[in-house]
Coordinates of C-alpha atoms and ligand atoms in Angstrom, one line a residue:
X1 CA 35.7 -135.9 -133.2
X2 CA 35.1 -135.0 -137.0
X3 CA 34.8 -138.0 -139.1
X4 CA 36.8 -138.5 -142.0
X5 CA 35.1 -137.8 -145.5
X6 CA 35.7 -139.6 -148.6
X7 CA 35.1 -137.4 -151.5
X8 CA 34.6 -139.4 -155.0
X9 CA 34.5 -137.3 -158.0
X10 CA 35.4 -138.7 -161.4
X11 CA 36.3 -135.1 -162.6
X12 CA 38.7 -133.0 -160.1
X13 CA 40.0 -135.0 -157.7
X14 CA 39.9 -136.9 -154.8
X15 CA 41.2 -136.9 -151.6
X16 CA 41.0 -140.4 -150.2
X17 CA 41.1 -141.2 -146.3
X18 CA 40.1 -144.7 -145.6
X19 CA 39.7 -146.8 -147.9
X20 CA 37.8 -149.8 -145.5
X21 CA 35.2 -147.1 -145.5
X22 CA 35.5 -146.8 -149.1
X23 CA 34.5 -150.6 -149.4
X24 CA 31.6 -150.3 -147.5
X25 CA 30.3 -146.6 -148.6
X26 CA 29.9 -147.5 -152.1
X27 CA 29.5 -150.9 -152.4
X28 CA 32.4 -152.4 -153.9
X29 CA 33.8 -155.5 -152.9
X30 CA 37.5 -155.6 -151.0
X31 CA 39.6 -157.6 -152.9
X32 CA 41.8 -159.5 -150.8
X33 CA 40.0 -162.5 -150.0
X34 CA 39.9 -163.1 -154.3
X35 CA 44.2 -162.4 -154.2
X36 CA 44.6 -166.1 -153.5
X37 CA 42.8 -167.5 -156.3
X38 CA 45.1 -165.5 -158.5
X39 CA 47.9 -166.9 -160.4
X40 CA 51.0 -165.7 -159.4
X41 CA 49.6 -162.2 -158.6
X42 CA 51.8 -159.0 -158.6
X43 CA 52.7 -156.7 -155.8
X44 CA 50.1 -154.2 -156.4
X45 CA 47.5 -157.5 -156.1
X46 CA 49.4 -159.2 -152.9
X47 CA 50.0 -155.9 -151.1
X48 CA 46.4 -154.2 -151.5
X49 CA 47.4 -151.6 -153.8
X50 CA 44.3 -153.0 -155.9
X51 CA 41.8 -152.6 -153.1
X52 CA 38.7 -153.2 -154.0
X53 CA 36.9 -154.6 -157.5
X54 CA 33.4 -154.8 -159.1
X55 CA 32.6 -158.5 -160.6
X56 CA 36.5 -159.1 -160.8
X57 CA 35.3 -163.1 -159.9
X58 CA 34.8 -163.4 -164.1
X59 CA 37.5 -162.4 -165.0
X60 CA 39.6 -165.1 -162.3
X61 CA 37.2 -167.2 -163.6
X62 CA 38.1 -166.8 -167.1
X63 CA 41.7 -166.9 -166.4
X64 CA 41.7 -170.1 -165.0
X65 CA 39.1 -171.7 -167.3
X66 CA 40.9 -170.0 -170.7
X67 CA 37.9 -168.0 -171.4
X68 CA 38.4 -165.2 -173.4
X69 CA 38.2 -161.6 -171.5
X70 CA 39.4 -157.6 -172.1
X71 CA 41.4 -156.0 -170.1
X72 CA 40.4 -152.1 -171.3
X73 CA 41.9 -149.1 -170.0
X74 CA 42.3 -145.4 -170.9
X75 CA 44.9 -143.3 -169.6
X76 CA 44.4 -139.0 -170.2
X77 CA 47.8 -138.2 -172.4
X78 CA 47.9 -134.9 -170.3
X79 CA 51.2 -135.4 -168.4
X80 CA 54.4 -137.4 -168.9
X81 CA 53.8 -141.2 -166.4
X82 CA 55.8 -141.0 -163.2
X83 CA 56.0 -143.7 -160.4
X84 CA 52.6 -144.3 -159.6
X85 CA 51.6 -144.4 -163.2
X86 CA 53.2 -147.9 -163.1
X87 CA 50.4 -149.4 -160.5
X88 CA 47.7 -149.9 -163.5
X89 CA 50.0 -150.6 -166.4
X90 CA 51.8 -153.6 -164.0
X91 CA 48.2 -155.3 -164.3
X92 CA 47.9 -154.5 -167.7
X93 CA 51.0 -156.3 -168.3
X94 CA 49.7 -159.3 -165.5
X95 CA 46.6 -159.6 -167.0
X96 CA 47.8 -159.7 -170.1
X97 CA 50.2 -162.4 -169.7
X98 CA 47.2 -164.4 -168.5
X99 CA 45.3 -164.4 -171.3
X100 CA 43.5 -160.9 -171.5
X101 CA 43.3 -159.0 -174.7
X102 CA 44.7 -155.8 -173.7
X103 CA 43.0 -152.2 -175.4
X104 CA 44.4 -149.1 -174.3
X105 CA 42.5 -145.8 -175.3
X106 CA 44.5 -142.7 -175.5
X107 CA 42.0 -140.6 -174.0
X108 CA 42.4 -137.1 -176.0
X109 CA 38.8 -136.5 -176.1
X110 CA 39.1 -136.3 -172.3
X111 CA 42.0 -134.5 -172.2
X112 CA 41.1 -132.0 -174.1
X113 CA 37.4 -131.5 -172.7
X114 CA 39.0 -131.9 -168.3
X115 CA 42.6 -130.3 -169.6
X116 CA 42.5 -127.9 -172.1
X117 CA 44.8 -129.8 -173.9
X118 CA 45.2 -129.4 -177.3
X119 CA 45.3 -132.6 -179.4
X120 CA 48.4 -132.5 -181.1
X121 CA 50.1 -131.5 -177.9
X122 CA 48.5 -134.9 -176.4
X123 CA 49.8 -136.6 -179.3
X124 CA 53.2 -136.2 -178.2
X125 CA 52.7 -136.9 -174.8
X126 CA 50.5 -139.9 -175.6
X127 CA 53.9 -141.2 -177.8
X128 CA 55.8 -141.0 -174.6
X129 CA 53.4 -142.9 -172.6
X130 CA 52.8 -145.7 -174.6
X131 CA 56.9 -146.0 -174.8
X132 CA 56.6 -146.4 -171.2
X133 CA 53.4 -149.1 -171.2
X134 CA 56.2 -151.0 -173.6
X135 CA 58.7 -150.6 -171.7
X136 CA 57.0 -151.7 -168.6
X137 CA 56.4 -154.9 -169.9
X138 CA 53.0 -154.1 -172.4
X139 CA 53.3 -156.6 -175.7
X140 CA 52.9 -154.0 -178.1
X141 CA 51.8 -156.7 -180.9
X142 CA 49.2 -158.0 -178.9
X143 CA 47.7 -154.9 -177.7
X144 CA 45.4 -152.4 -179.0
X145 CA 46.6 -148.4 -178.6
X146 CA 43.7 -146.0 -180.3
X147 CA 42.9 -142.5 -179.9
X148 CA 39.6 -141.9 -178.7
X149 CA 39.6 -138.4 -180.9
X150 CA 39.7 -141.1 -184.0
X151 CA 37.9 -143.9 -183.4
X152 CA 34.1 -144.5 -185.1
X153 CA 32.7 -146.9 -183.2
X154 CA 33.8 -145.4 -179.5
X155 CA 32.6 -142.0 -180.7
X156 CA 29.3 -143.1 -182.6
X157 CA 28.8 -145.2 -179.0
X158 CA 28.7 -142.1 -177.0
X159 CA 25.8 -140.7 -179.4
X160 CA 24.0 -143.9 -178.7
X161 CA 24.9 -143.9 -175.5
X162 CA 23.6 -140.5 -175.3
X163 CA 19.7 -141.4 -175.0
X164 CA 20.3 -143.7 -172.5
X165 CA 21.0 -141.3 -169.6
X166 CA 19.7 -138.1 -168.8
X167 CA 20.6 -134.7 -166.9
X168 CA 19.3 -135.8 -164.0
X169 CA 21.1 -139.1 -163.8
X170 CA 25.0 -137.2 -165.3
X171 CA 24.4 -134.8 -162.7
X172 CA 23.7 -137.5 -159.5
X173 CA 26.9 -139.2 -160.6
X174 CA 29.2 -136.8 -161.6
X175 CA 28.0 -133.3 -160.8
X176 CA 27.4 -130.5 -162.4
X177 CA 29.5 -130.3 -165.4
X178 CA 30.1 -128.4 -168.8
X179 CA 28.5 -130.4 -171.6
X180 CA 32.3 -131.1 -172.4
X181 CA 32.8 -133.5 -169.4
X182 CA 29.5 -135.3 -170.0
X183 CA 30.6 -135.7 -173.2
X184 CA 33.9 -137.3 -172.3
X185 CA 32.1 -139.3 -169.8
X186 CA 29.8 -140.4 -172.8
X187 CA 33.5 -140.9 -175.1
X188 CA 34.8 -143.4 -172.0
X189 CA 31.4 -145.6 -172.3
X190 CA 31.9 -146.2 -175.8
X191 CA 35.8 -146.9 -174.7
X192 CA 35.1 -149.2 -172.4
X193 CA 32.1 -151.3 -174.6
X194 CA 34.2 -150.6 -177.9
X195 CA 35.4 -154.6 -177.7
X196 CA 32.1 -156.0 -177.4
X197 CA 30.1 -153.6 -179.9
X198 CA 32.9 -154.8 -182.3
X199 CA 33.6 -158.2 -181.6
X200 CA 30.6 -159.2 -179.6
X201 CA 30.0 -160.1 -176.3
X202 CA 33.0 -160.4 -174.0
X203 CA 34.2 -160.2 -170.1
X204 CA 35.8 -157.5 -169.7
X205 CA 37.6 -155.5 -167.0
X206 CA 39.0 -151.8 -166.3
X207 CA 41.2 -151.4 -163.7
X208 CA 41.4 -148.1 -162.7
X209 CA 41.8 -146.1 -159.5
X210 CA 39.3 -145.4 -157.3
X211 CA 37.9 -142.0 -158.7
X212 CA 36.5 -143.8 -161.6
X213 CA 34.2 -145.9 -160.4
X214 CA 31.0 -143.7 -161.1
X215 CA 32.2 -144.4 -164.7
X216 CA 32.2 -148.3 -164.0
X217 CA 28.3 -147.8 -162.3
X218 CA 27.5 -145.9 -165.7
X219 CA 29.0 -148.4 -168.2
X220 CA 27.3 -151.3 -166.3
X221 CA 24.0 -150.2 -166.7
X222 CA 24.2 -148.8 -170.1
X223 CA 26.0 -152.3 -170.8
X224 CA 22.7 -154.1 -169.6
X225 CA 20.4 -152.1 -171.6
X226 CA 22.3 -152.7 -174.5
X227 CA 22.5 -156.8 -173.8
X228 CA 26.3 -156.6 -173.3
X229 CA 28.4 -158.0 -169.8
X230 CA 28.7 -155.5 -167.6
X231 CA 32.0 -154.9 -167.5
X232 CA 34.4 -155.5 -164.1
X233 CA 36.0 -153.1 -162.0
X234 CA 39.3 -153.3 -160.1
X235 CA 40.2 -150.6 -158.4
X236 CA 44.1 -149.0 -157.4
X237 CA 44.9 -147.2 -154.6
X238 CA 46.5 -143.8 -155.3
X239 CA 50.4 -143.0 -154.5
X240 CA 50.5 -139.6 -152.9
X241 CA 53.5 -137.4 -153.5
X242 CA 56.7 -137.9 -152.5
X243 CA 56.0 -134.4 -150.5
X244 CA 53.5 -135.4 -148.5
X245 CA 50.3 -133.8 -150.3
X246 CA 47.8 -136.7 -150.9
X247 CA 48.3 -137.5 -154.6
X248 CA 50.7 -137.2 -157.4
X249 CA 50.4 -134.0 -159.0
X250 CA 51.5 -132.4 -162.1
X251 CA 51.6 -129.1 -160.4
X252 CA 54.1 -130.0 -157.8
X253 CA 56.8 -131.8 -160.2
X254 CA 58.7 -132.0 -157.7
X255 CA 57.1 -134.7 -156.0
X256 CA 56.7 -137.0 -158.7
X257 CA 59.3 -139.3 -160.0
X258 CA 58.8 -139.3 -163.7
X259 CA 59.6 -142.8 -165.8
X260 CA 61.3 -140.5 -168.7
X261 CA 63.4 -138.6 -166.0
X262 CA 67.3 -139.0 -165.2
X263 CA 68.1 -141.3 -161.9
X264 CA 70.2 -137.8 -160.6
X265 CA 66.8 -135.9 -160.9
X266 CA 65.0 -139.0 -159.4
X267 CA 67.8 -139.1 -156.5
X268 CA 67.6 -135.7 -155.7
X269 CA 63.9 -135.4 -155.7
X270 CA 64.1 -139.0 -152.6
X271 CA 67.5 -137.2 -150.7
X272 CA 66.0 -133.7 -150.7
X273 CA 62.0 -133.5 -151.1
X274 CA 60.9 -136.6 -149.5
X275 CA 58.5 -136.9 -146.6
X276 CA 59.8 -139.5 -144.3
X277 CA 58.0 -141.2 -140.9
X278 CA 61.9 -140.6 -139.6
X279 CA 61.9 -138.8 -135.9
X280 CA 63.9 -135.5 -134.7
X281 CA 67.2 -137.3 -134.0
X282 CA 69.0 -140.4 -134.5
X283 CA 68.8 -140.9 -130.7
X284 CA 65.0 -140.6 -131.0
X285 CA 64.4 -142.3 -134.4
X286 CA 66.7 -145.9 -132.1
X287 CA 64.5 -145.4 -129.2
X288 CA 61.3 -144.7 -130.9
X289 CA 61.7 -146.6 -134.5
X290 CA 60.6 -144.8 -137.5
X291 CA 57.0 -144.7 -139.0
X292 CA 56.9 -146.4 -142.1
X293 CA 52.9 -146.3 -142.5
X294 CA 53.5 -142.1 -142.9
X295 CA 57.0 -142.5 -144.7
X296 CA 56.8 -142.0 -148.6
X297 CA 60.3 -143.6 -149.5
X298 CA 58.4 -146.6 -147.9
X299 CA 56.1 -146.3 -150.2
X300 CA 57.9 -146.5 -153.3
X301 CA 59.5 -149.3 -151.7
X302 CA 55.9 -150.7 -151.6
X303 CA 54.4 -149.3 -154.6
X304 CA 57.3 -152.3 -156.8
X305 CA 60.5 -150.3 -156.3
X306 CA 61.3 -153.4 -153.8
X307 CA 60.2 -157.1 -155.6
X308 CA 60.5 -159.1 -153.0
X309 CA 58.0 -159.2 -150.3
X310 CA 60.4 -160.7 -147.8
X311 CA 62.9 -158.2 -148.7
X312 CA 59.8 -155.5 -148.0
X313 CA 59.0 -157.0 -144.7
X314 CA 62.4 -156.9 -143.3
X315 CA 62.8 -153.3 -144.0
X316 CA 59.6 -152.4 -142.4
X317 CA 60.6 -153.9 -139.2
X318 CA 64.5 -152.6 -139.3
X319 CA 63.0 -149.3 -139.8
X320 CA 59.9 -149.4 -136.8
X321 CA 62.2 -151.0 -134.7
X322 CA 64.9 -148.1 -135.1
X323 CA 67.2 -150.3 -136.5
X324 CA 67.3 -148.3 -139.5
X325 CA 68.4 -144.3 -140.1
X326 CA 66.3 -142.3 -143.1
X327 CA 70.0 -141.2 -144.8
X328 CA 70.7 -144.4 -145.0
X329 CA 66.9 -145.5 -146.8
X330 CA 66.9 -143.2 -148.7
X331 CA 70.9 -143.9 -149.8
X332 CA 69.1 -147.4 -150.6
X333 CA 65.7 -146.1 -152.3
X334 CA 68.0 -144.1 -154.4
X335 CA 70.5 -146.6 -155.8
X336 CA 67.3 -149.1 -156.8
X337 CA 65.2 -146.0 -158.5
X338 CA 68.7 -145.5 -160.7
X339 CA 68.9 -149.0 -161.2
X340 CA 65.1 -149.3 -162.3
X341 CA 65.6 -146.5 -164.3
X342 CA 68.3 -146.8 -166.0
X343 CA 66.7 -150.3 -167.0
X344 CA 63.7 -148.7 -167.8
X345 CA 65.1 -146.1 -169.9
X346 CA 66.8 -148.9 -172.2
X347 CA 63.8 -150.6 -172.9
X348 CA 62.0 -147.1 -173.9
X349 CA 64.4 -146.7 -176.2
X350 CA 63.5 -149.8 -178.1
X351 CA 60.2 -149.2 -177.5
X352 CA 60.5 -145.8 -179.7
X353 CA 61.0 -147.9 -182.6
X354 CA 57.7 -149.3 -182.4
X355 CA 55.6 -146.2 -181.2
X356 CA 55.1 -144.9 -184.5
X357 CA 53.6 -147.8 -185.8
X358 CA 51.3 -147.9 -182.8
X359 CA 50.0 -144.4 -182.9
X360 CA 50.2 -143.3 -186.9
X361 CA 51.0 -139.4 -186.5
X362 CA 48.4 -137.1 -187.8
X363 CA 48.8 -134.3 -189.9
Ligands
LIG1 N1 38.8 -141.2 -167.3 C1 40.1 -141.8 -167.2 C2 41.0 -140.9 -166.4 O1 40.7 -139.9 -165.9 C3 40.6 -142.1 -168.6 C4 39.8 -143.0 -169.4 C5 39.3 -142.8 -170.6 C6 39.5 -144.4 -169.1 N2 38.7 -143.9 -171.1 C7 38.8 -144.9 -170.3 C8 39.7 -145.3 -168.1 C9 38.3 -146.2 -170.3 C10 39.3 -146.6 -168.1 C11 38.5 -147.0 -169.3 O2 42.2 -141.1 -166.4
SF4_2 FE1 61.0 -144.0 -144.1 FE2 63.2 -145.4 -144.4 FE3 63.1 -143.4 -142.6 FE4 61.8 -145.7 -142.2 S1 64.0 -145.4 -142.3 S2 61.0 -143.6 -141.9 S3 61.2 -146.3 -144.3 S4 63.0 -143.2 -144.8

């Protein structure tokens, strides 16, 4: 039997199998045992989207007790959000709503070291994105949206940061690299301790998906020898492409669902490119039931396009216990992806009026 092999690299990316193994491999702790001493926690908490966490005790902690805490993230501005993107700005928004201080870095340095892409070009994409984090439910005037490209203290911190591990150590944890990617690396340390070099010591935490968590090893131990709190890790599953292939991609469009995209386009891409757990005939598919766990209109189901976790339920069943054809879920997937959309596409457009305030444009 060949065993399955998790492969974690922070640059390039991952193909993830089994994420219990995950858990136990590198030493993370699973998260569902901490769910229930959430307040009110989100889909992506009660449904193990957010797997696994680093220290993310604190931060319940300082939610209950009204202790202040960070919630920091960076997203690359290489490529317009789609479906998935949603997973870590819905805990943004959560965690912001309970009390965390929410700083978002633009991560240009990073795209242009990993992506090649240039930073005006990331500029406009960045615009788009934030829109979306607005729109999604980010309070724009109590969050703070920088550009790692332009911020002093972030890119001073990576100098600094910059004795405190050597070639030996970037290479154990991420591989061998161009000096650009070290460098980026060194740029997301100084992202991610940016609140407490300015502000002074604070809990913080990073959600992030999985493929970042040699980062979160980095930034805790540069974090202790610097006397600041290491900061906590949760960490997201990923959503794989509506095709089938393991993750979202920008080089298969067509199996991403993009926020900025038209319902028709979104519609299309569920009726026509869609990987289902449906069998060879409706005969089969009553007898047999369909396969869910496989099916990736299921997953956006999963992944917030259905709320309710009774509603959730109930469909998993009708469809494992054949009650349910694909034509028809997908008829279904496809009227609440318009209906999410179309939503979401109203609020973007207020958001627009606040974007350039948020993100001054350079020159
Ligand atoms: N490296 C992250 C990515 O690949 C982006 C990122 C930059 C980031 N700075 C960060 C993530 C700080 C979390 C915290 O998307
Ligand atoms: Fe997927 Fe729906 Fe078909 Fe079940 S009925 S396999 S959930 S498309």
């Amino acid at each position: 039997m060949t065993e399955k092999k998790n492969v974690i690299t922070a640059f390039g990316m991952s193909d993830i199998k089994d994420y219990d193994k995950l858990i136990k491999e590198f030493g993370v702790s699973p998260m569902t045992s901490l769910v229930r001493y959430m307040p009110d926690p989100i889909a992506v908490y009660r449904r193990g989207i957010v797997f696994a966490h680093r220290d993310f005790d604190m931060i319940i902690d300082a939610m209950e007790k009204q202790i202040p805490f960070v919630v920091m993230t960076g997203i690359k501005p290489s490529n317009f959000f789609h479906f998935g993107s949603k997973i870590v700005v819905d805990q943004l928004a959560y965690l912001q709503k309970h009390g965390g201080k929410v700083v978002f870095a633009v991560a240009d340095v990073e795209s242009l070291a990993d992506n090649e892409m240039p930073l005006k070009e990331a500029d406009a994409i960045a615009r788009d994105n934030i829109m979306d984090c607005i729109a999604l439910g980010l309070d724009p005037k109590k969050t703070e949206f920088y550009r790692q490209s332009e911020d002093l203290t972030v890119l001073r911190a990576a100098q600094v940061f910059a004795s405190n591990v050597t070639n030996n150590m970037l290479k154990a944890i991420y591989g061998l690299h161009e000096l650009k990617i070290y460098n980026a690396a060194l740029v997301q340390m100084g992202d991610i301790l940016k609140p407490q070099l300015e502000n002074g010591k604070v809990r913080t935490v990073v959600p992030v998906g999985f493929d970042q968590d040699p980062h979160i090893r980095l930034v805790r131990d540069i974090a202790k020898k610097h006397k600041l709190v290491p900061p906590a890790g949760t960490y997201n599953k990923f959503m794989g492409s509506l095709t089938g292939s393991a993750k979202m991609s920008k080089r298969e469009p067509e199996g991403l669902i993009f926020l900025n995209e038209s319902a028709e386009l979104a519609c299309r891409k569920i009726k026509k490119k869609a990987f289902t757990g449906g069998r060879n005939t409706p005969e089969e598919q009553r007898q047999l039931g369909g396969q869910p766990d496989i099916c990736k209109v299921y997953e956006l189901y999963k992944f917030g396009l259905i709320e309710d976790d009774k509603e959730l339920t109930e469909l998993y069943k009708r469809c494992a216990g054949g009650k349910l054809m694909c034509g028809d879920c997908k008829n279904l997937a496809c009227k609440k992806m318009t209906a999410f959309l179309n939503q979401h596409h109203k609020k973007r457009k207020q958001a627009a009026l606040s974007v350039n305030r948020i993100l001054k444009t350079k020159a």
